[in-house]
């Protein structure tokens, strides 16, 4: 080895690309971003052509018109979005709270409560509200959905915060960043990918489970499915089921884009 | 039990003073740091070195209160900071840890800007500071400013770590095994670079390591610590190598203290040998003239900027048949800079063709030659000086003992 530091430095400066690892990010091509919407549009088109090809009786006509489907779909979207917003508002602050050193004592208790929430079947919770408290409609459905999906977001928030490199935090504290500053500027940004994965899970669960809200008169695409079931009209059932599935895939797709966009650079 | 490390009057102003510092952990019978008193002079690198678990890191982390002391006082820059707001304190103290801890989601520039932003500098000043610091650690701002930590090699990350710690221009820096996780070659280079940087910035640095060789190389002063952060010896590297205070210290230094001493002196500290040189555009006759005028077997050919470009001996000239003198002979190997240690120089000259090392300055301009005799002489000189100093220290201690006895009776 030469002891001429200048010389070796020069050598490194002329080869700055050496030892440089490219940032590994899943750079999706535009084509792959378009794949899912095109697929979903084709499914909807196929469904439309299928329904058109059928001779509809009066019951089916009443169930399968644009305004009825539109209302049900919009109610479904509302149920999903509102419940997910509440989940985010509850689970993320709770996750932050439960990863602070001073909450070690009641961490276990709160996690158990959240676990119970997910262990209960949503349909059971909704039925319980309706029978025991005569609590039905949109708000009751939201409570049921939230209880069910707090856990995945809470768990991901906690895991996301706990996986942040201890040394990065020590460096931050050692430079005189306040505790709050370390949380908002280092811990949370570094936990974003994992928290977002939890939110995406919650969204998808909520889209699916919101189909049950029809049983407590909270609307949603479940209305169409149940109408088809109770009147024994297969076309109606298929329409409700396919639309629910399309909505779930669309929500998952949009959440995936949000994850890509919101993930901090450099990770 | 006394546990103190004070410095003699030759040192400068005391920058950091730890007074009766103690750290106890619950459920542990022995304190991690046991009543430690330590003075750290301004502008020096003080190394805390000792076996694992001796409390050296705990001691260092109490200075910026990452770890809160159980009792005792911390004085930094003549100000008692034991109860000051730790965030404010830390902004004035640079902090480098082994794992560096760069913020992965921020660019190099944002990482370096952390402390200046906390100190409320304006954007223009911060920008200028980032460029200045990247230049200081030999990284081109244009290339690296907007990179993310993941895109850098380990050595580059460590440099950014040092730049980040220097960003707020702190008077004091704490470094916890900063070069511990780096391969030996890069570590050596970073150590040299850091010493050169320190010669410019003159910070007060507390440096923790478990590697005695690193301690000897980097330290102006070394505190060798035993369990409980008890000071086994607190002195200059020369004194510690020459006159270990106890068996513990001697064991810790290990074998080869004489060779280690070579790490203490730098090429610039010793007298360089004159050597016959000729300009590149001269001819073979000039080489022979120069050789005849000296007792050496070969001449060094220098180019227009006086940079070494060739070793040429009389035999080379005869065999060269009138070829230009920079085309005959041997390439100049074993080139060292003035801040290289004698150990580096020795290592180079052992393998060199003519058993000498060429000294050049930062621009590559020829300064002189180091040979084995000079290194020998330097070692002898150091040993004599250190012995004399150790002897003087013993006499002082005995006098103090007599004085204390006198007052108690």
XYZ file of C-alpha atoms in Angstrom, chain A residues 1-9 12-13 15-24 165-179 185-187 189-190 264-267, chain B residues 61 64 66 87 90-91 93 95 97 99-106 114-115 118 138 143-144 147-148 150-153 156 159 164 185 188-189 192-193 196 335-337 339 344 348 362:
90
model
C 0.000 0.000 0.000
C 1.239 3.452 -0.732
C 1.240 5.874 2.126
C 0.619 8.768 -0.197
C -2.915 9.572 0.839
C -3.228 12.259 -1.789
C -2.475 9.747 -4.462
C -4.979 7.182 -3.287
C -7.630 9.825 -2.805
C -10.836 7.244 -5.780
C -12.040 10.610 -6.973
C -13.570 6.529 -10.054
C -16.527 7.791 -8.057
C -18.776 5.105 -9.433
C -16.735 2.372 -7.790
C -18.311 0.881 -4.732
C -21.566 2.649 -5.446
C -24.666 0.576 -5.125
C -27.571 1.796 -7.196
C -30.676 2.522 -5.169
C -32.895 -0.468 -5.517
C -31.931 1.267 12.896
C -31.072 2.042 16.515
C -27.831 3.726 15.384
C -29.674 6.164 13.169
C -31.762 7.197 16.153
C -28.710 7.501 18.374
C -26.970 9.640 15.768
C -30.050 11.849 15.617
C -30.310 12.207 19.376
C -26.556 12.699 19.607
C -26.751 15.659 17.252
C -29.316 17.343 19.460
C -32.535 16.622 17.589
C -35.388 16.677 20.094
C -37.359 13.508 20.860
C -38.233 13.516 10.903
C -36.537 10.149 11.248
C -38.669 7.397 12.750
C -40.495 8.637 7.475
C -38.414 5.476 7.798
C -39.169 8.044 0.991
C -36.360 8.229 -1.525
C -33.095 6.613 -0.634
C -34.642 3.528 1.006
C -21.540 9.044 26.197
C -23.004 14.596 25.715
C -26.670 10.252 25.829
C -30.396 18.872 23.127
C -25.406 18.086 21.871
C -25.694 20.664 19.118
C -20.670 18.610 20.399
C -20.793 12.987 17.534
C -20.426 6.525 16.099
C -22.163 2.528 12.672
C -22.249 6.148 11.483
C -26.051 6.281 11.507
C -26.557 8.442 8.440
C -30.236 9.131 7.818
C -31.008 6.781 4.917
C -33.958 8.822 3.631
C -31.983 12.042 3.394
C -28.880 18.564 10.260
C -27.091 20.503 12.980
C -31.099 23.050 14.322
C -12.199 14.911 -0.023
C -20.936 14.450 -7.288
C -22.075 13.607 -3.799
C -26.678 11.108 -3.358
C -28.288 8.962 -0.718
C -27.028 3.784 0.288
C -25.170 4.892 -2.835
C -21.875 5.378 -0.973
C -19.160 2.916 0.011
C -17.342 7.415 1.976
C -16.323 10.574 5.752
C -21.836 15.815 9.552
C -6.682 -0.335 4.138
C -5.528 3.459 7.581
C -6.261 6.014 4.911
C -4.294 9.632 8.112
C -6.843 11.898 6.517
C -4.420 15.885 8.628
C 6.987 7.462 -1.865
C 5.715 8.862 1.468
C 4.287 12.176 2.611
C 2.693 13.186 7.790
C 4.854 3.605 7.254
C 8.015 1.235 2.417
C 1.072 17.036 -0.900
